[in-house]
Short mmCIF file of C-alpha atoms in Angstrom, two decimals:
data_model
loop_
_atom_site.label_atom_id
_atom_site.label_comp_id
_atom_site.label_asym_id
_atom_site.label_seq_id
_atom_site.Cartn_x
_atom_site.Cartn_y
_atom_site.Cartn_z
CA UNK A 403 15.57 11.61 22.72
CA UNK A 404 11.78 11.31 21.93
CA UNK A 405 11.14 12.87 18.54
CA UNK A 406 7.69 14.86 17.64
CA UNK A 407 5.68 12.04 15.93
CA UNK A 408 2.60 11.49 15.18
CA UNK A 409 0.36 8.47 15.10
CA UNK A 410 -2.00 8.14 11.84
CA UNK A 411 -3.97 10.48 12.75
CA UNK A 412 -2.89 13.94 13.72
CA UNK A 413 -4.97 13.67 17.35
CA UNK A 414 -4.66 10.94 19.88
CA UNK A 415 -7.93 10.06 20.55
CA UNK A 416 -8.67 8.03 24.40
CA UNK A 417 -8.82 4.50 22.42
CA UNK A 418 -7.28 4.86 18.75
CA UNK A 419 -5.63 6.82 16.29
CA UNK A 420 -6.69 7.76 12.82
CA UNK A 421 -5.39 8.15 9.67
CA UNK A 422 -6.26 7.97 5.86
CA UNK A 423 -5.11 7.68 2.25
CA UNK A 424 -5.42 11.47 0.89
CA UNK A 425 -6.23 12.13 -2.84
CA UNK A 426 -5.67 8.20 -3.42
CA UNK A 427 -7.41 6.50 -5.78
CA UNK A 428 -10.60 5.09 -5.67
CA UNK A 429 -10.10 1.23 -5.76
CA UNK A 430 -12.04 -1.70 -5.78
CA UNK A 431 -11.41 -4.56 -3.37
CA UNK A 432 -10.89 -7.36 -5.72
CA UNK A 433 -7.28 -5.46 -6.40
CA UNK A 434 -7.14 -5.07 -1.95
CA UNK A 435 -8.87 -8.24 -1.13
CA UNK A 436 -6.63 -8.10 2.27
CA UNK A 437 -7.64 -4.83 3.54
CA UNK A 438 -10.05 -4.78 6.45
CA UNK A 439 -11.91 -2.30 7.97
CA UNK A 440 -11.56 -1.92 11.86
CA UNK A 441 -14.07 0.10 13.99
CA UNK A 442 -13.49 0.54 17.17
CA UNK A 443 -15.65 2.59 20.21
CA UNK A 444 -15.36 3.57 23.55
CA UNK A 445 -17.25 5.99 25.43
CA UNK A 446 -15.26 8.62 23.70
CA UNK A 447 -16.28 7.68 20.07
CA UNK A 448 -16.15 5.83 17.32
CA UNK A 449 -12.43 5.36 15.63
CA UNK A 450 -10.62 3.55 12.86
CA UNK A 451 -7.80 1.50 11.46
CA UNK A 452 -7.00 -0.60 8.64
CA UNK A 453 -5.52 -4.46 9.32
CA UNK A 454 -4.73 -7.22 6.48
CA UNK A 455 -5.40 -10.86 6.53
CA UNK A 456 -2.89 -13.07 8.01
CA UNK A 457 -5.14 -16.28 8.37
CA UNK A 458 -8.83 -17.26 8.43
CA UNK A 459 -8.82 -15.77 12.09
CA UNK A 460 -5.74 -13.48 12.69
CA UNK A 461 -5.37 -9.82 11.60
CA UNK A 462 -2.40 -7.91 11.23
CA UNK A 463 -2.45 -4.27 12.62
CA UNK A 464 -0.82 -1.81 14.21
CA UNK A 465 -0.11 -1.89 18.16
CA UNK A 466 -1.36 1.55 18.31
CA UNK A 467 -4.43 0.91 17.36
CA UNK A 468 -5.56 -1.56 20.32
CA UNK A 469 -3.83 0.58 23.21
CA UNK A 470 -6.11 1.32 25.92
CA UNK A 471 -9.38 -0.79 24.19
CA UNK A 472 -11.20 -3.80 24.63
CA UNK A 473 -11.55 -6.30 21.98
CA UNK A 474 -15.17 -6.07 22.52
CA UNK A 475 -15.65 -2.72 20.95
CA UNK A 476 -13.67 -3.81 18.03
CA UNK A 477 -15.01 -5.24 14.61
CA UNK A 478 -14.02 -5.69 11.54
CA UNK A 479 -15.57 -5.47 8.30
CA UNK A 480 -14.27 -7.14 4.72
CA UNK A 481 -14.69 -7.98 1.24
CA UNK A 482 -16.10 -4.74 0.48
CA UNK A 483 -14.53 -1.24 -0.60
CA UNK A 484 -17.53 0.37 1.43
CA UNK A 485 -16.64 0.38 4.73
CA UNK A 486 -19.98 -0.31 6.07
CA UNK A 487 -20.90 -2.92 3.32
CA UNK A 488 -18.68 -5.43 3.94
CA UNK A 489 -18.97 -8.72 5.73
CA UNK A 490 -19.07 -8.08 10.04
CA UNK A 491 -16.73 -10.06 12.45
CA UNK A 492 -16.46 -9.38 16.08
CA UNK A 493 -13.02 -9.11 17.28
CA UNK A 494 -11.99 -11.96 20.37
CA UNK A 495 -8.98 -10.64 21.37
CA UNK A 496 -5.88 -8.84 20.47
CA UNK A 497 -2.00 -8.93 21.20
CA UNK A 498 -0.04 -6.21 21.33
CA UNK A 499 3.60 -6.78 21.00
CA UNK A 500 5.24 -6.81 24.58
CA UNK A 501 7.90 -4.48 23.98
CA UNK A 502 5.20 -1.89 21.99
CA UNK A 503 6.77 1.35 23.30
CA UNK A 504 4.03 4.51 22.26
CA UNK A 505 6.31 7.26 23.35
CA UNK A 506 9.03 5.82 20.66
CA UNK A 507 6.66 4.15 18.53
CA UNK A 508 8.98 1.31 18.38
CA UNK A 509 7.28 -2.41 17.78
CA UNK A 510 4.28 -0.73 16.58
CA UNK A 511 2.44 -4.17 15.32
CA UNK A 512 -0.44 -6.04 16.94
CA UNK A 513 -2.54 -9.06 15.88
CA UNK A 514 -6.79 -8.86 16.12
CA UNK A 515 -7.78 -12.89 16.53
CA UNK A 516 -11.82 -12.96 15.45
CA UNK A 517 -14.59 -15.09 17.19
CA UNK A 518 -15.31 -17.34 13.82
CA UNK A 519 -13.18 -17.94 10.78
CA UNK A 520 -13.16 -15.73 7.48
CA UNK A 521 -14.52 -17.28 4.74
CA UNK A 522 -11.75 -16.95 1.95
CA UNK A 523 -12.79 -15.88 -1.94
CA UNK A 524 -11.98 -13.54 -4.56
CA UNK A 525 -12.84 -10.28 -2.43
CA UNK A 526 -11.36 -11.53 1.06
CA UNK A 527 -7.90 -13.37 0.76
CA UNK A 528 -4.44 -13.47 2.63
CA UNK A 529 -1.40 -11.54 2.54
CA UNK A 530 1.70 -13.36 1.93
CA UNK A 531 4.23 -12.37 4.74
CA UNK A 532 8.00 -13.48 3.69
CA UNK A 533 11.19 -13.44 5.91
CA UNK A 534 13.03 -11.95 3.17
CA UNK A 535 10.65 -10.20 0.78
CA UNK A 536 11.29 -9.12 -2.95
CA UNK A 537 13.43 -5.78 -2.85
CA UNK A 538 10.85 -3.61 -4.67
CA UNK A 539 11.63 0.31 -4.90
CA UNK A 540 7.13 0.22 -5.52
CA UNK A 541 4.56 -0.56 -3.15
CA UNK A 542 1.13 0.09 -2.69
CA UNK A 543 -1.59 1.29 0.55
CA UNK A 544 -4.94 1.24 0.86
CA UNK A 545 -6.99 2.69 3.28
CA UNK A 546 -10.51 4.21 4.65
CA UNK A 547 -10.61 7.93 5.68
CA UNK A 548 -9.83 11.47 4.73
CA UNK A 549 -9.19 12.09 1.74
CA UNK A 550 -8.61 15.42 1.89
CA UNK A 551 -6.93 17.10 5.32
CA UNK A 552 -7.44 20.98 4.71
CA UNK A 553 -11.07 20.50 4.23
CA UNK A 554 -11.49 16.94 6.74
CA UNK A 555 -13.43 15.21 4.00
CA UNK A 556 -13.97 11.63 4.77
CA UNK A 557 -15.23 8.92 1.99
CA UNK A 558 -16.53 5.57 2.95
CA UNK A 559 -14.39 4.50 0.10
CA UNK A 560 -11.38 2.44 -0.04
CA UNK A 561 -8.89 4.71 -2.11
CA UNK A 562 -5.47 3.33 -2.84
CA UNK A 563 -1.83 5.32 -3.78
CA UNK A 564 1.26 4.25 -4.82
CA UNK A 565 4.36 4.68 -2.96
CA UNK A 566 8.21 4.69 -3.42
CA UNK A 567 9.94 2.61 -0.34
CA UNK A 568 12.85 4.46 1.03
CA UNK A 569 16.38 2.95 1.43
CA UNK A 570 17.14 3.11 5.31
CA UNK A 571 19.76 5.19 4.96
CA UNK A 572 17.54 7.67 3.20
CA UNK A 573 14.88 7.41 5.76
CA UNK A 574 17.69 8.27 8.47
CA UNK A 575 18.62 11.31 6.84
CA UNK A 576 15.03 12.45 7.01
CA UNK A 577 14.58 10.75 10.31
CA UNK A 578 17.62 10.24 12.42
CA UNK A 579 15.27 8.38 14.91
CA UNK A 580 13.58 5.77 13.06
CA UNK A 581 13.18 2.63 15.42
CA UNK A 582 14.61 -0.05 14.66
CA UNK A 583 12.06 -2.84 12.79
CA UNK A 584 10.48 0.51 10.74
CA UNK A 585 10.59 1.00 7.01
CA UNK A 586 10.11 5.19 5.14
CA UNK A 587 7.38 4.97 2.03
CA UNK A 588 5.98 7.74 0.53
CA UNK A 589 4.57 9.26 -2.83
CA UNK A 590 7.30 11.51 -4.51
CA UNK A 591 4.65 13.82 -5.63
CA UNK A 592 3.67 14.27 -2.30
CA UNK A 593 0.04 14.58 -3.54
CA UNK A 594 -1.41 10.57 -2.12
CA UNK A 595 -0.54 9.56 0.99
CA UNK A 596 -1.33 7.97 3.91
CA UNK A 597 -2.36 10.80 6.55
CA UNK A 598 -5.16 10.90 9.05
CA UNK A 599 -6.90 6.62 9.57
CA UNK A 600 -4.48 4.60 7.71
CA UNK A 601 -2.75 3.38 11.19
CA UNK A 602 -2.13 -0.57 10.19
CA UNK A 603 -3.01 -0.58 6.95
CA UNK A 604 -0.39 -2.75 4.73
CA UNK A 605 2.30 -1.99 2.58
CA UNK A 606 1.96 -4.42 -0.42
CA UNK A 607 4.40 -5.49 -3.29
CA UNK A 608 3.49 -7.83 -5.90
CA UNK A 609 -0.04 -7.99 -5.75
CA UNK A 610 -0.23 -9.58 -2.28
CA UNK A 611 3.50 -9.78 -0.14
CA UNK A 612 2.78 -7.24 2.74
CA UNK A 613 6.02 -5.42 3.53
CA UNK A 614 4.88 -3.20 5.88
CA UNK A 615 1.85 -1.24 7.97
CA UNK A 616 0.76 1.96 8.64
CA UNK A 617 2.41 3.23 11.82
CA UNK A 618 3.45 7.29 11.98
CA UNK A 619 4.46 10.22 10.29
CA UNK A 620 7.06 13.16 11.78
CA UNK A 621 5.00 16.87 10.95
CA UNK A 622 8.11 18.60 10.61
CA UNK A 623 9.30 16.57 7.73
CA UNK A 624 8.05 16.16 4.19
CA UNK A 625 4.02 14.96 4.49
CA UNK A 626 4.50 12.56 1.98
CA UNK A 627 6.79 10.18 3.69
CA UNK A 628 5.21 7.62 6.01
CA UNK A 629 6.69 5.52 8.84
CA UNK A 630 5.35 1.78 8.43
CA UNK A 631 6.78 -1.15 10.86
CA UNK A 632 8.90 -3.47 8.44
CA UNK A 633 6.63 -6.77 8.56
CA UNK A 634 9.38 -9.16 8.02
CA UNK A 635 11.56 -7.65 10.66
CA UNK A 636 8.68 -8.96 12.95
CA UNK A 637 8.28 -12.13 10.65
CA UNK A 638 9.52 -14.37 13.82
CA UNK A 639 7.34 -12.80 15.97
CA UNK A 640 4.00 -13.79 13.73
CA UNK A 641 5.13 -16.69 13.02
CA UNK A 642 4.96 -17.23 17.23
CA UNK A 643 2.44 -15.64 18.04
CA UNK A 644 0.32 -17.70 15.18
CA UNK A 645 1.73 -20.93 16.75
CA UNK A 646 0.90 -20.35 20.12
CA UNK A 647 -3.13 -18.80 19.16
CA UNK A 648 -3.40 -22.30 17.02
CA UNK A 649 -2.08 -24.78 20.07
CA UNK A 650 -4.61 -22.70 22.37
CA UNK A 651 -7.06 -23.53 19.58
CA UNK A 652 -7.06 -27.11 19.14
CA UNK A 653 -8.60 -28.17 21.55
CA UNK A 654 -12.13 -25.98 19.97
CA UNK A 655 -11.65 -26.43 16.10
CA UNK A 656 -10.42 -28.26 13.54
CA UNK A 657 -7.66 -26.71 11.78
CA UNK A 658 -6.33 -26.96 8.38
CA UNK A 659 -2.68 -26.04 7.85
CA UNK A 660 -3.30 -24.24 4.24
CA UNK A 661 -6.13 -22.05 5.65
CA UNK A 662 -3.96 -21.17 8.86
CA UNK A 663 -0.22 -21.21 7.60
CA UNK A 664 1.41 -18.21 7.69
#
C-alpha cells in the first residue's frame, strides 16, 4: 500500500521539492558549518534543498531532490548562514541511489559531486558519518526556507530546531509504513520543525555525527514529526559510492586520504 506522503515541501514541483525549518532558530553557521545551500532551476523555477559535507567534493542529500534535473542547474552555496552570501560551487554530477523508489520514498539519499574541491575552515567543515552512531534521544536540523507555513514567509536565514529522535517502534505506531533505512524526529512542542525546503538537510548529534536527512512528512499525522533516511543504514553505500567517484578521480587530481575519507 502507498501511504499519503509528502516530500519537504507540500507541492511537487517539475524538478525539486521544498521544505523548511518553521519557527527555528536563527543560527549562525560556525555552529552548522556542514549545511549547504542547494539551488536548483529548470524552466519551471527556481527550487531548494539543503545537503551536508561528506568530503572536499561530495555532498550528501536527498534522492528527491535531483529527480528529473540536471546537475547543471544545480549549485551550491556554503560557509554562510545567508543563503546567497556564501561561497558558489557548480554541481558536476549527482547519484541517486539505484533502488530510490519516489512513490514509497524508500532509499531517499543521493550524493552532489562538485567541479573543484571545498576549501575546509571554521565555517565549511565535514560531517562525521559512523556505521554505528551514538544512541542520542537529541538531535539537531538546520535549514533555509519558510519559516512560517500559514503566512508562506521565507527568510534567507539559516534557522536551526531541536528535535527528539523517535524509537522505531514509536515511529511505526505513528507510521505503520516507514521504509525500511528511515528514522521519525520531531520537536515535542510541535512549534520548530522541518516543513516546506528542508528536503536533505542533516540530522546531527554531537556537534557534527549526521544521523540522518531530511526526506518526508505524512499530513495526516502530527506536523511535528519528520521522516529522515537513517544515514548509517546507507553507511555501506557512501562508503562505495565515495570509493568508486575517487578511483574515477585519480587519474585528474591528487588526492589526500584525510581531506577525502569518509
Amino acid at each position: 500500500m502507498i501511504l499519503e506522503l509528502v516530500f519537504l515541501a507540500f507541492v511537487k514541483f517539475s524538478c525539486a521539492f521544498e521544505g523548511f525549518v518553521v519557527r527555528g532558530d536563527k543560527a549562525q553557521i560556525e555552529y552548522f558549518a556542514h549545511s549547504v545551500f542547494l539551488s536548483i532551476r529548470d524552466f519551471g523555477g527556481a527550487y531548494v534543498c539543503g545537503s551536508s559535507i561528506l568530503n572536499q567534493k561530495i555532498l550528501l542529500t536527498a534522492a528527491h531532490c535531483f529527480e528529473s534535473c540536471s546537475a547543471s542547474n544545480v549549485n551550491a552555496f556554503v560557509g554562510n548562514a545567508h543563503k546567497s552570501r556564501g561561497l558558489k560551487y557548480r554541481v558536476s554530477s549527482f547519484k541517486i541511489h539505484e533502488n530510490y523508489d519516489e512513490d514509497e520514498i524508500k532509499n531517499d539519499i543521493g550524493l552532489a559531486v562538485l567541479e573543484r574541491p571545498l576549501a575546509l575552515g571554521d565555517n565549511v567543515k565535514r560531517v562525521a558519518i559512523l556505521k554505528s552512531p551514538p544512541n542520542k534521544k537529541l538531535a539537531i536540523v538546520a535549514g533555509w526556507g519558510l519559516i512560517d507555513e500559514e503566512d508562506g514567509v521565507r527568510s534567507s536565514w539559516l534557522h536551526s530546531s531541536n528535535q527528539k529522535v523517535w524509537t522505531l517502534s514509536e515511529c511505526r505506531r505513528v507510521l505503520p509504513g516507514i521504509p525500511t533505512g528511515s528514522l521519525c524526529a520531531g520537536d515535542t512542542t510541535e512549534t520548530s520543525y522541518a516543513s516546506e525546503g528542508d528536503s536533505g538537510s542533516a540530522l546531527i548529534i554531537n556537534d557534527y555525527i549526521q544521523v540522518g536527512l531530511v526526506s518526508f512528512k505524512r499530513p495526516d499525522t502530527t506536523r511535528g514529526l519528520v521522516v529522515y533516511s537513517n544515514v548509517s543504514y546507507f553507511y555501506n553505500w557512501i562508503k562505495l559510492e565515495q570509493a568508486i567517484w575517487r578511483i574515477h578521480s585519480l587519474p585528474h587530481m591528487v588526492l589526500h586520504a584525510n581531506d577525502y575519507a569518509l
